[in-house]
Amino acid sequence: MLTDFRLLAAGQTLSWIGNGFQTVALAVAVVSTGGGARDLGLVMACSVAFTLISSLFGGVWADRLQPQRVMVLADLTRLLAAAAMAVMFAAGGYHLALLCALAAVSSGAGSFFNPAMTALRPLIIPADRRQSANATLSMLQTGSSVVGPALGGLTVAGFGAPAGFGVNAASFLASMAACLLLRTRTVRGPRSSMLSELGAGWREISSRDWLLGGLLGATLYHVANGVILVLVQVTAIERLGGAPAAGFIAAAEGLGGLIGAAVALRFKPRRLLRAGWLTLLLMPLWALAYVWPAELVAVLLGAVIGWAGLIFFDVAWETALQDQIPQSALGRVASWDYLTSFLAMPIGNALAGPLSARFGTSPVLTVCAAVLFLAGASQLLIPGSRNLTRASETTAAPADLVETAV
């Protein structure tokens, strides 16, 4: 099992770093070849749209097939899409419709990959090591989100945008190779209709107060956070020092995430989910620092504290899902979880401009910070969220569900 986890961690780290290359390459490629905000926005909108469309179906197939099989096919699809982008821009330009289609296909494949990865984790991680493993993956992902764009910027600046897409394609190849080497297998039951299986996944959610409440609370949270993420970028650039300030703040957020993951590696309370909701209450401090004292040093400190709390919560939430949800339904539950995030965040992004124009940036940030606090604090009123305990440290995956290839 531990060998499989190391393979997964290595493959995903390379893939996460590669995603940072593509983020930079896409923006540079579109702008430098004559496109502008309209074209780039349309490409990004297509990515979000197909993420939404594909999420629930990805969860169903993650529970129907071996998770690693879904992951391999998703990585192959993303590899081909990234390679096609590299070839297109290397030829000297791009066709907007084709670029939108490639971005949509890549994002749709990611919506199949993520639930499958969630469904795979309990198969390769013993119950007593899940929190540590989730914290390790969070630490690697957070570090990759800092390293990837930085290396991507240098690569694109030195060799052009096609090189950035090429590195991302190679990172998907590495992830696919790691998935092919995974030895764990799980027994899958008979299939029913797509709608029936989607409904069964929702019943897993609605039968647990902590899970249903958490998804509803997260939806409200992500709407407010979507507003905040737009306004803090504008505030950093206009009032705190421009692009260098935005870079320092992004680095502070990454540092906070690493600290949160490191704490989750060591601090293992029995009621982990309650601890996670409590640490999430630190996030409003990050938003409020832009309002008062509205100084760069305070914002950097707020970013470290807030994002440490956020990443600790992410580890607690992932661990709770793996402990409490049957492995046969975990992919579908994860897909509903992803859907609420992707559906709510763009709504908040779209509301940021009109709200700040009508009421002012500082009042909107203050209200949204209050919404973040209430969305998290309200979960502590739910008995399941307060009292949910970790799975027994001696619990392992049921023998009838997991087998190891020989």
mmCIF file of C-alpha atoms in Angstrom:
data_model
loop_
_atom_site.group_PDB
_atom_site.id
_atom_site.type_symbol
_atom_site.label_atom_id
_atom_site.label_comp_id
_atom_site.label_asym_id
_atom_site.label_seq_id
_atom_site.Cartn_x
_atom_site.Cartn_y
_atom_site.Cartn_z
ATOM 1 C CA MET A 1 0.000 0.000 0.000
ATOM 2 C CA LEU A 2 2.755 2.458 0.920
ATOM 3 C CA THR A 3 4.498 1.812 -2.417
ATOM 4 C CA ASP A 4 1.275 2.699 -4.206
ATOM 5 C CA PHE A 5 0.961 5.889 -2.171
ATOM 6 C CA ARG A 6 4.508 6.936 -3.031
ATOM 7 C CA LEU A 7 3.781 6.359 -6.707
ATOM 8 C CA LEU A 8 0.593 8.397 -6.493
ATOM 9 C CA ALA A 9 2.333 11.228 -4.635
ATOM 10 C CA ALA A 10 5.231 11.364 -7.090
ATOM 11 C CA GLY A 11 2.992 11.303 -10.152
ATOM 12 C CA GLN A 12 0.644 13.923 -8.784
ATOM 13 C CA THR A 13 3.440 16.258 -7.719
ATOM 14 C CA LEU A 14 4.802 16.286 -11.246
ATOM 15 C CA SER A 15 1.294 16.789 -12.645
ATOM 16 C CA TRP A 16 0.542 19.665 -10.249
ATOM 17 C CA ILE A 17 3.807 21.360 -11.173
ATOM 18 C CA GLY A 18 3.010 20.867 -14.853
ATOM 19 C CA ASN A 19 -0.362 22.545 -14.416
ATOM 20 C CA GLY A 20 1.486 25.659 -13.286
ATOM 21 C CA PHE A 21 3.394 25.673 -16.584
ATOM 22 C CA GLN A 22 0.164 25.535 -18.574
ATOM 23 C CA THR A 23 -1.458 28.323 -16.546
ATOM 24 C CA VAL A 24 1.361 30.679 -17.525
ATOM 25 C CA ALA A 25 1.696 29.361 -21.067
ATOM 26 C CA LEU A 26 -1.978 29.779 -21.894
ATOM 27 C CA ALA A 27 -2.145 33.423 -20.842
ATOM 28 C CA VAL A 28 1.118 34.323 -22.587
ATOM 29 C CA ALA A 29 0.256 32.404 -25.748
ATOM 30 C CA VAL A 30 -3.163 33.984 -26.198
ATOM 31 C CA VAL A 31 -2.014 37.543 -25.510
ATOM 32 C CA SER A 32 1.235 37.362 -27.487
ATOM 33 C CA THR A 33 -0.485 36.038 -30.611
ATOM 34 C CA GLY A 34 -3.025 38.824 -30.807
ATOM 35 C CA GLY A 35 -5.724 37.664 -28.433
ATOM 36 C CA GLY A 36 -6.863 39.604 -25.416
ATOM 37 C CA ALA A 37 -8.992 39.396 -22.329
ATOM 38 C CA ARG A 38 -12.051 38.414 -24.379
ATOM 39 C CA ASP A 39 -10.392 35.344 -25.912
ATOM 40 C CA LEU A 40 -8.680 34.290 -22.694
ATOM 41 C CA GLY A 41 -11.903 34.746 -20.730
ATOM 42 C CA LEU A 42 -13.820 32.630 -23.233
ATOM 43 C CA VAL A 43 -11.252 29.831 -22.998
ATOM 44 C CA MET A 44 -11.417 29.915 -19.194
ATOM 45 C CA ALA A 45 -15.223 29.975 -19.274
ATOM 46 C CA CYS A 46 -15.254 26.869 -21.462
ATOM 47 C CA SER A 47 -12.976 25.140 -18.962
ATOM 48 C CA VAL A 48 -15.270 25.961 -16.050
ATOM 49 C CA ALA A 49 -18.389 24.979 -17.999
ATOM 50 C CA PHE A 50 -17.064 21.542 -18.885
ATOM 51 C CA THR A 51 -15.829 21.021 -15.345
ATOM 52 C CA LEU A 52 -19.395 21.568 -14.159
ATOM 53 C CA ILE A 53 -20.894 19.356 -16.848
ATOM 54 C CA SER A 54 -18.475 16.487 -16.290
ATOM 55 C CA SER A 55 -18.121 16.420 -12.495
ATOM 56 C CA LEU A 56 -21.040 14.170 -11.566
ATOM 57 C CA PHE A 57 -20.431 11.761 -14.452
ATOM 58 C CA GLY A 58 -16.792 11.493 -13.413
ATOM 59 C CA GLY A 59 -17.880 10.408 -9.949
ATOM 60 C CA VAL A 60 -20.143 7.688 -11.313
ATOM 61 C CA TRP A 61 -17.413 6.205 -13.498
ATOM 62 C CA ALA A 62 -14.902 6.380 -10.641
ATOM 63 C CA ASP A 63 -17.261 4.092 -8.699
ATOM 64 C CA ARG A 64 -17.982 1.834 -11.670
ATOM 65 C CA LEU A 65 -14.406 1.093 -12.764
ATOM 66 C CA GLN A 66 -11.056 0.633 -11.100
ATOM 67 C CA PRO A 67 -10.160 4.213 -10.064
ATOM 68 C CA GLN A 68 -6.690 4.043 -11.554
ATOM 69 C CA ARG A 69 -8.158 3.044 -14.934
ATOM 70 C CA VAL A 70 -10.232 6.232 -14.959
ATOM 71 C CA MET A 71 -7.155 8.232 -13.916
ATOM 72 C CA VAL A 72 -5.038 6.770 -16.727
ATOM 73 C CA LEU A 73 -7.661 7.585 -19.370
ATOM 74 C CA ALA A 74 -8.090 11.093 -17.959
ATOM 75 C CA ASP A 75 -4.333 11.700 -17.985
ATOM 76 C CA LEU A 76 -4.063 10.411 -21.557
ATOM 77 C CA THR A 77 -6.806 12.803 -22.643
ATOM 78 C CA ARG A 78 -5.141 15.753 -20.912
ATOM 79 C CA LEU A 79 -1.753 14.802 -22.363
ATOM 80 C CA LEU A 80 -3.156 14.842 -25.900
ATOM 81 C CA ALA A 81 -4.943 18.157 -25.292
ATOM 82 C CA ALA A 82 -1.789 19.830 -23.932
ATOM 83 C CA ALA A 83 0.312 18.436 -26.782
ATOM 84 C CA ALA A 84 -2.210 19.727 -29.315
ATOM 85 C CA MET A 85 -2.019 23.199 -27.764
ATOM 86 C CA ALA A 86 1.772 23.100 -27.978
ATOM 87 C CA VAL A 87 1.658 22.151 -31.674
ATOM 88 C CA MET A 88 -0.985 24.773 -32.460
ATOM 89 C CA PHE A 89 0.923 27.660 -30.893
ATOM 90 C CA ALA A 90 4.255 26.426 -32.255
ATOM 91 C CA ALA A 91 2.713 26.786 -35.722
ATOM 92 C CA GLY A 92 2.418 30.508 -35.089
ATOM 93 C CA GLY A 93 -1.121 31.168 -33.948
ATOM 94 C CA TYR A 94 -4.336 29.628 -32.749
ATOM 95 C CA HIS A 95 -7.925 28.991 -33.709
ATOM 96 C CA LEU A 96 -10.156 30.202 -30.890
ATOM 97 C CA ALA A 97 -12.806 27.509 -31.332
ATOM 98 C CA LEU A 98 -10.193 24.747 -31.308
ATOM 99 C CA LEU A 99 -8.436 26.229 -28.266
ATOM 100 C CA CYS A 100 -11.746 26.427 -26.403
ATOM 101 C CA ALA A 101 -12.481 22.813 -27.319
ATOM 102 C CA LEU A 102 -9.062 21.612 -26.150
ATOM 103 C CA ALA A 103 -9.370 23.526 -22.874
ATOM 104 C CA ALA A 104 -12.857 22.103 -22.342
ATOM 105 C CA VAL A 105 -11.737 18.533 -23.033
ATOM 106 C CA SER A 106 -8.785 18.897 -20.677
ATOM 107 C CA SER A 107 -10.932 20.300 -17.864
ATOM 108 C CA GLY A 108 -13.594 17.665 -18.435
ATOM 109 C CA ALA A 109 -10.965 14.946 -18.132
ATOM 110 C CA GLY A 110 -9.834 16.517 -14.866
ATOM 111 C CA SER A 111 -13.396 16.165 -13.586
ATOM 112 C CA PHE A 112 -13.071 12.421 -14.113
ATOM 113 C CA PHE A 113 -9.583 12.248 -12.618
ATOM 114 C CA ASN A 114 -10.279 13.996 -9.308
ATOM 115 C CA PRO A 115 -13.182 11.820 -8.031
ATOM 116 C CA ALA A 116 -11.243 8.730 -9.098
ATOM 117 C CA MET A 117 -8.228 9.866 -7.110
ATOM 118 C CA THR A 118 -10.449 10.453 -4.074
ATOM 119 C CA ALA A 119 -11.943 6.966 -4.474
ATOM 120 C CA LEU A 120 -8.460 5.465 -4.782
ATOM 121 C CA ARG A 121 -6.928 6.917 -1.623
ATOM 122 C CA PRO A 122 -8.653 4.670 0.963
ATOM 123 C CA LEU A 123 -7.509 1.652 -1.043
ATOM 124 C CA ILE A 124 -3.835 2.528 -0.779
ATOM 125 C CA ILE A 125 -3.690 4.303 2.587
ATOM 126 C CA PRO A 126 -4.271 2.409 5.870
ATOM 127 C CA ALA A 127 -6.898 4.012 8.095
ATOM 128 C CA ASP A 128 -4.393 5.003 10.766
ATOM 129 C CA ARG A 129 -2.276 6.899 8.195
ATOM 130 C CA ARG A 130 -4.986 8.687 6.213
ATOM 131 C CA GLN A 131 -4.632 12.037 7.914
ATOM 132 C CA SER A 132 -0.858 12.038 7.499
ATOM 133 C CA ALA A 133 -1.147 10.942 3.866
ATOM 134 C CA ASN A 134 -3.747 13.613 3.092
ATOM 135 C CA ALA A 135 -1.578 16.220 4.794
ATOM 136 C CA THR A 136 1.421 15.100 2.754
ATOM 137 C CA LEU A 137 -0.527 15.389 -0.499
ATOM 138 C CA SER A 138 -1.817 18.830 0.523
ATOM 139 C CA MET A 139 1.723 19.937 1.283
ATOM 140 C CA LEU A 140 2.931 18.691 -2.088
ATOM 141 C CA GLN A 141 0.030 20.324 -3.934
ATOM 142 C CA THR A 142 0.502 23.636 -2.145
ATOM 143 C CA GLY A 143 4.228 23.631 -2.828
ATOM 144 C CA SER A 144 3.589 22.744 -6.471
ATOM 145 C CA SER A 145 1.168 25.658 -6.818
ATOM 146 C CA VAL A 146 4.056 27.967 -5.926
ATOM 147 C CA VAL A 147 6.883 26.199 -7.764
ATOM 148 C CA GLY A 148 4.921 25.373 -10.933
ATOM 149 C CA PRO A 149 3.997 28.911 -12.031
ATOM 150 C CA ALA A 150 7.454 30.213 -11.074
ATOM 151 C CA LEU A 151 9.253 27.602 -13.187
ATOM 152 C CA GLY A 152 6.616 27.950 -15.868
ATOM 153 C CA GLY A 153 7.218 31.683 -16.109
ATOM 154 C CA LEU A 154 10.951 31.168 -16.536
ATOM 155 C CA THR A 155 10.445 28.424 -19.116
ATOM 156 C CA VAL A 156 7.896 30.355 -21.161
ATOM 157 C CA ALA A 157 10.044 33.487 -21.028
ATOM 158 C CA GLY A 158 13.091 31.574 -22.238
ATOM 159 C CA PHE A 159 11.617 29.106 -24.718
ATOM 160 C CA GLY A 160 8.122 30.299 -25.557
ATOM 161 C CA ALA A 161 4.600 29.205 -24.679
ATOM 162 C CA PRO A 162 4.729 25.892 -26.639
ATOM 163 C CA ALA A 163 7.465 24.724 -24.252
ATOM 164 C CA GLY A 164 5.136 25.361 -21.306
ATOM 165 C CA PHE A 165 2.410 23.251 -22.878
ATOM 166 C CA GLY A 166 4.976 20.577 -23.690
ATOM 167 C CA VAL A 167 6.144 20.361 -20.080
ATOM 168 C CA ASN A 168 2.530 20.023 -18.952
ATOM 169 C CA ALA A 169 1.960 17.208 -21.446
ATOM 170 C CA ALA A 170 5.067 15.440 -20.109
ATOM 171 C CA SER A 171 3.768 15.842 -16.549
ATOM 172 C CA PHE A 172 0.540 14.054 -17.499
ATOM 173 C CA LEU A 173 2.637 11.278 -19.010
ATOM 174 C CA ALA A 174 4.474 10.921 -15.692
ATOM 175 C CA SER A 175 1.190 10.825 -13.771
ATOM 176 C CA MET A 176 -0.220 8.244 -16.177
ATOM 177 C CA ALA A 177 2.873 6.049 -15.788
ATOM 178 C CA ALA A 178 2.563 6.208 -11.997
ATOM 179 C CA CYS A 179 -1.113 5.208 -12.167
ATOM 180 C CA LEU A 180 -0.320 2.264 -14.445
ATOM 181 C CA LEU A 181 2.115 0.949 -11.820
ATOM 182 C CA LEU A 182 -0.462 0.972 -8.994
ATOM 183 C CA ARG A 183 -1.176 -2.590 -7.860
ATOM 184 C CA THR A 184 -4.255 -2.178 -5.654
ATOM 185 C CA ARG A 185 -7.587 -3.346 -7.064
ATOM 186 C CA THR A 186 -11.125 -3.135 -5.729
ATOM 187 C CA VAL A 187 -14.235 -5.223 -6.358
ATOM 188 C CA ARG A 188 -17.006 -3.366 -8.159
ATOM 189 C CA GLY A 189 -20.680 -4.317 -7.978
ATOM 190 C CA PRO A 190 -23.250 -4.461 -10.777
ATOM 191 C CA ARG A 191 -24.097 -1.263 -12.590
ATOM 192 C CA SER A 192 -27.441 0.478 -12.793
ATOM 193 C CA SER A 193 -28.543 3.528 -14.764
ATOM 194 C CA MET A 194 -26.541 6.750 -14.560
ATOM 195 C CA LEU A 195 -29.400 8.618 -12.840
ATOM 196 C CA SER A 196 -29.893 5.802 -10.358
ATOM 197 C CA GLU A 197 -26.228 5.809 -9.409
ATOM 198 C CA LEU A 198 -26.175 9.595 -9.133
ATOM 199 C CA GLY A 199 -29.189 9.386 -6.834
ATOM 200 C CA ALA A 200 -27.480 6.759 -4.701
ATOM 201 C CA GLY A 201 -24.497 9.066 -4.308
ATOM 202 C CA TRP A 202 -26.757 11.917 -3.196
ATOM 203 C CA ARG A 203 -28.469 9.636 -0.655
ATOM 204 C CA GLU A 204 -25.067 8.950 0.888
ATOM 205 C CA ILE A 205 -24.773 12.712 1.380
ATOM 206 C CA SER A 206 -28.309 13.449 2.581
ATOM 207 C CA SER A 207 -28.194 10.646 5.161
ATOM 208 C CA ARG A 208 -25.304 12.320 7.016
ATOM 209 C CA ASP A 209 -25.968 15.644 8.698
ATOM 210 C CA TRP A 210 -22.300 16.654 8.794
ATOM 211 C CA LEU A 211 -21.870 15.980 5.076
ATOM 212 C CA LEU A 212 -25.062 17.630 3.853
ATOM 213 C CA GLY A 213 -24.508 20.605 6.142
ATOM 214 C CA GLY A 214 -20.890 20.820 5.049
ATOM 215 C CA LEU A 215 -21.750 20.925 1.353
ATOM 216 C CA LEU A 216 -24.443 23.556 1.868
ATOM 217 C CA GLY A 217 -22.120 25.611 4.058
ATOM 218 C CA ALA A 218 -19.307 25.240 1.532
ATOM 219 C CA THR A 219 -21.558 26.514 -1.257
ATOM 220 C CA LEU A 220 -22.248 29.725 0.666
ATOM 221 C CA TYR A 221 -18.579 29.923 1.640
ATOM 222 C CA HIS A 222 -17.380 29.631 -1.964
ATOM 223 C CA VAL A 223 -19.737 32.328 -3.223
ATOM 224 C CA ALA A 224 -18.320 34.779 -0.668
ATOM 225 C CA ASN A 225 -14.784 33.577 -1.292
ATOM 226 C CA GLY A 226 -15.272 34.024 -5.029
ATOM 227 C CA VAL A 227 -16.042 37.688 -4.406
ATOM 228 C CA ILE A 228 -13.057 38.053 -2.087
ATOM 229 C CA LEU A 229 -10.570 36.435 -4.471
ATOM 230 C CA VAL A 230 -11.340 39.049 -7.120
ATOM 231 C CA LEU A 231 -11.371 42.074 -4.831
ATOM 232 C CA VAL A 232 -8.163 41.241 -2.971
ATOM 233 C CA GLN A 233 -6.274 41.002 -6.258
ATOM 234 C CA VAL A 234 -7.525 44.431 -7.270
ATOM 235 C CA THR A 235 -6.724 45.840 -3.832
ATOM 236 C CA ALA A 236 -3.202 44.405 -3.854
ATOM 237 C CA ILE A 237 -2.429 45.906 -7.248
ATOM 238 C CA GLU A 238 -4.080 49.296 -6.710
ATOM 239 C CA ARG A 239 -3.263 49.992 -3.060
ATOM 240 C CA LEU A 240 -0.557 47.683 -1.722
ATOM 241 C CA GLY A 241 2.244 47.920 -4.256
ATOM 242 C CA GLY A 242 1.206 46.441 -7.589
ATOM 243 C CA ALA A 243 2.474 43.206 -9.099
ATOM 244 C CA PRO A 244 5.315 42.709 -6.566
ATOM 245 C CA ALA A 245 2.808 42.923 -3.717
ATOM 246 C CA ALA A 246 0.531 40.406 -5.435
ATOM 247 C CA GLY A 247 3.516 38.061 -5.766
ATOM 248 C CA PHE A 248 4.465 38.413 -2.103
ATOM 249 C CA ILE A 249 0.869 37.735 -1.059
ATOM 250 C CA ALA A 250 0.672 34.607 -3.238
ATOM 251 C CA ALA A 251 3.906 33.392 -1.640
ATOM 252 C CA ALA A 252 2.482 34.062 1.847
ATOM 253 C CA GLU A 253 -0.640 32.064 0.972
ATOM 254 C CA GLY A 254 1.557 29.194 -0.170
ATOM 255 C CA LEU A 255 3.609 29.388 3.024
ATOM 256 C CA GLY A 256 0.413 29.324 5.080
ATOM 257 C CA GLY A 257 -0.777 26.260 3.199
ATOM 258 C CA LEU A 258 2.498 24.475 3.901
ATOM 259 C CA ILE A 259 2.204 25.334 7.605
ATOM 260 C CA GLY A 260 -1.388 24.082 7.730
ATOM 261 C CA ALA A 261 -0.404 20.797 6.098
ATOM 262 C CA ALA A 262 2.591 20.439 8.433
ATOM 263 C CA VAL A 263 0.342 20.949 11.470
ATOM 264 C CA ALA A 264 -2.056 18.317 10.115
ATOM 265 C CA LEU A 265 0.849 15.884 9.920
ATOM 266 C CA ARG A 266 1.424 16.224 13.679
ATOM 267 C CA PHE A 267 -1.855 17.287 15.285
ATOM 268 C CA LYS A 268 -4.337 14.406 15.171
ATOM 269 C CA PRO A 269 -7.362 15.107 17.366
ATOM 270 C CA ARG A 270 -9.984 12.413 17.733
ATOM 271 C CA ARG A 271 -12.666 14.846 16.545
ATOM 272 C CA LEU A 272 -10.697 15.963 13.530
ATOM 273 C CA LEU A 273 -13.619 17.433 11.578
ATOM 274 C CA ARG A 274 -14.556 19.745 14.456
ATOM 275 C CA ALA A 275 -10.958 20.908 14.623
ATOM 276 C CA GLY A 276 -11.050 21.513 10.878
ATOM 277 C CA TRP A 277 -14.131 23.729 11.041
ATOM 278 C CA LEU A 278 -12.543 25.669 13.897
ATOM 279 C CA THR A 279 -9.339 26.326 11.945
ATOM 280 C CA LEU A 280 -11.382 27.422 8.918
ATOM 281 C CA LEU A 281 -12.594 30.341 11.068
ATOM 282 C CA LEU A 282 -9.115 31.831 10.625
ATOM 283 C CA MET A 283 -9.763 32.600 6.936
ATOM 284 C CA PRO A 284 -11.800 35.784 7.566
ATOM 285 C CA LEU A 285 -8.683 37.318 9.153
ATOM 286 C CA TRP A 286 -7.037 37.165 5.734
ATOM 287 C CA ALA A 287 -9.909 39.043 4.058
ATOM 288 C CA LEU A 288 -10.268 41.596 6.856
ATOM 289 C CA ALA A 289 -6.564 42.468 6.721
ATOM 290 C CA TYR A 290 -7.252 44.149 3.362
ATOM 291 C CA VAL A 291 -9.811 46.369 5.119
ATOM 292 C CA TRP A 292 -7.887 47.140 8.314
ATOM 293 C CA PRO A 293 -5.097 47.950 8.743
ATOM 294 C CA ALA A 294 -4.832 47.557 4.934
ATOM 295 C CA GLU A 295 -1.039 47.386 5.072
ATOM 296 C CA LEU A 296 1.034 44.856 3.162
ATOM 297 C CA VAL A 297 2.663 43.384 6.272
ATOM 298 C CA ALA A 298 -0.738 42.777 7.895
ATOM 299 C CA VAL A 299 -2.077 41.209 4.703
ATOM 300 C CA LEU A 300 0.930 38.892 4.492
ATOM 301 C CA LEU A 301 0.424 37.795 8.097
ATOM 302 C CA GLY A 302 -3.305 37.314 7.509
ATOM 303 C CA ALA A 303 -2.560 35.250 4.417
ATOM 304 C CA VAL A 304 -0.232 32.925 6.318
ATOM 305 C CA ILE A 305 -2.703 32.446 9.183
ATOM 306 C CA GLY A 306 -5.823 32.147 7.033
ATOM 307 C CA TRP A 307 -4.422 29.724 4.501
ATOM 308 C CA ALA A 308 -2.900 27.573 7.218
ATOM 309 C CA GLY A 309 -6.406 27.182 8.624
ATOM 310 C CA LEU A 310 -7.872 26.473 5.192
ATOM 311 C CA ILE A 311 -5.432 23.694 4.334
ATOM 312 C CA PHE A 312 -5.809 22.080 7.759
ATOM 313 C CA PHE A 313 -9.564 22.058 7.145
ATOM 314 C CA ASP A 314 -9.061 20.500 3.709
ATOM 315 C CA VAL A 315 -7.085 17.655 5.280
ATOM 316 C CA ALA A 316 -9.759 17.157 7.956
ATOM 317 C CA TRP A 317 -12.552 17.114 5.361
ATOM 318 C CA GLU A 318 -10.801 14.672 3.016
ATOM 319 C CA THR A 319 -10.013 12.377 5.930
ATOM 320 C CA ALA A 320 -13.631 12.451 7.135
ATOM 321 C CA LEU A 321 -14.869 11.471 3.677
ATOM 322 C CA GLN A 322 -12.420 8.585 3.459
ATOM 323 C CA ASP A 323 -13.262 7.389 6.976
ATOM 324 C CA GLN A 324 -17.041 7.611 6.764
ATOM 325 C CA ILE A 325 -18.159 7.050 3.163
ATOM 326 C CA PRO A 326 -18.255 3.522 1.709
ATOM 327 C CA GLN A 327 -15.484 3.145 -0.835
ATOM 328 C CA SER A 328 -18.021 2.006 -3.432
ATOM 329 C CA ALA A 329 -19.712 5.446 -3.322
ATOM 330 C CA LEU A 330 -16.772 7.703 -2.561
ATOM 331 C CA GLY A 331 -16.235 8.857 -6.136
ATOM 332 C CA ARG A 332 -19.833 10.061 -6.478
ATOM 333 C CA VAL A 333 -19.781 11.828 -3.115
ATOM 334 C CA ALA A 334 -16.509 13.529 -4.074
ATOM 335 C CA SER A 335 -18.010 14.642 -7.390
ATOM 336 C CA TRP A 336 -20.917 16.354 -5.593
ATOM 337 C CA ASP A 337 -18.327 18.019 -3.358
ATOM 338 C CA TYR A 338 -16.351 19.303 -6.352
ATOM 339 C CA LEU A 339 -19.515 20.477 -8.066
ATOM 340 C CA THR A 340 -20.546 22.762 -5.211
ATOM 341 C CA SER A 341 -17.133 24.424 -5.273
ATOM 342 C CA PHE A 342 -17.000 24.966 -9.024
ATOM 343 C CA LEU A 343 -20.611 26.108 -9.214
ATOM 344 C CA ALA A 344 -20.386 28.635 -6.379
ATOM 345 C CA MET A 345 -16.976 30.197 -7.041
ATOM 346 C CA PRO A 346 -17.739 31.655 -10.511
ATOM 347 C CA ILE A 347 -20.968 33.147 -9.120
ATOM 348 C CA GLY A 348 -18.918 34.999 -6.530
ATOM 349 C CA ASN A 349 -16.376 36.058 -9.170
ATOM 350 C CA ALA A 350 -19.168 37.525 -11.292
ATOM 351 C CA LEU A 351 -20.725 39.372 -8.342
ATOM 352 C CA ALA A 352 -17.478 41.009 -7.230
ATOM 353 C CA GLY A 353 -17.492 43.847 -9.738
ATOM 354 C CA PRO A 354 -21.136 44.941 -9.402
ATOM 355 C CA LEU A 355 -21.087 44.684 -5.596
ATOM 356 C CA SER A 356 -17.890 46.690 -5.192
ATOM 357 C CA ALA A 357 -19.128 49.313 -7.648
ATOM 358 C CA ARG A 358 -22.389 49.682 -5.720
ATOM 359 C CA PHE A 359 -21.160 49.477 -2.118
ATOM 360 C CA GLY A 360 -17.389 49.931 -2.196
ATOM 361 C CA THR A 361 -14.587 47.393 -1.887
ATOM 362 C CA SER A 362 -14.020 47.581 1.883
ATOM 363 C CA PRO A 363 -17.702 47.124 2.885
ATOM 364 C CA VAL A 364 -18.070 44.179 0.505
ATOM 365 C CA LEU A 365 -14.899 42.535 1.831
ATOM 366 C CA THR A 366 -16.142 43.016 5.400
ATOM 367 C CA VAL A 367 -19.525 41.448 4.690
ATOM 368 C CA CYS A 368 -17.955 38.563 2.762
ATOM 369 C CA ALA A 369 -15.525 37.907 5.618
ATOM 370 C CA ALA A 370 -18.539 37.723 7.939
ATOM 371 C CA VAL A 371 -20.168 35.224 5.556
ATOM 372 C CA LEU A 372 -17.013 33.086 5.647
ATOM 373 C CA PHE A 373 -17.131 33.091 9.442
ATOM 374 C CA LEU A 374 -20.840 32.249 9.612
ATOM 375 C CA ALA A 375 -20.542 29.497 7.001
ATOM 376 C CA GLY A 376 -17.863 27.811 9.092
ATOM 377 C CA ALA A 377 -19.255 28.520 12.560
ATOM 378 C CA SER A 378 -22.722 27.266 11.602
ATOM 379 C CA GLN A 379 -21.286 23.785 11.048
ATOM 380 C CA LEU A 380 -20.436 23.557 14.737
ATOM 381 C CA LEU A 381 -24.178 23.624 15.459
ATOM 382 C CA ILE A 382 -24.571 20.318 13.591
ATOM 383 C CA PRO A 383 -24.147 17.334 15.930
ATOM 384 C CA GLY A 384 -22.331 15.236 13.346
ATOM 385 C CA SER A 385 -19.790 17.975 12.607
ATOM 386 C CA ARG A 386 -19.080 18.454 16.322
ATOM 387 C CA ASN A 387 -18.977 14.818 17.343
ATOM 388 C CA LEU A 388 -17.672 12.877 14.336
ATOM 389 C CA THR A 389 -14.670 10.816 15.408
ATOM 390 C CA ARG A 390 -11.820 9.338 13.458
ATOM 391 C CA ALA A 391 -12.009 5.770 12.243
ATOM 392 C CA SER A 392 -10.336 3.246 14.506
ATOM 393 C CA GLU A 393 -6.616 3.265 14.069
ATOM 394 C CA THR A 394 -6.752 -0.486 13.551
ATOM 395 C CA THR A 395 -9.400 -0.234 10.834
ATOM 396 C CA ALA A 396 -8.293 -1.332 7.410
ATOM 397 C CA ALA A 397 -10.082 -1.617 4.117
ATOM 398 C CA PRO A 398 -12.470 -4.598 4.140
ATOM 399 C CA ALA A 399 -10.892 -7.713 2.759
ATOM 400 C CA ASP A 400 -13.798 -8.318 0.398
ATOM 401 C CA LEU A 401 -13.342 -4.896 -1.210
ATOM 402 C CA VAL A 402 -9.604 -4.726 -1.766
ATOM 403 C CA GLU A 403 -7.130 -7.083 -3.300
ATOM 404 C CA THR A 404 -3.527 -6.523 -4.313
ATOM 405 C CA ALA A 405 -2.363 -7.578 -7.736
ATOM 406 C CA VAL A 406 0.452 -10.054 -7.739
#
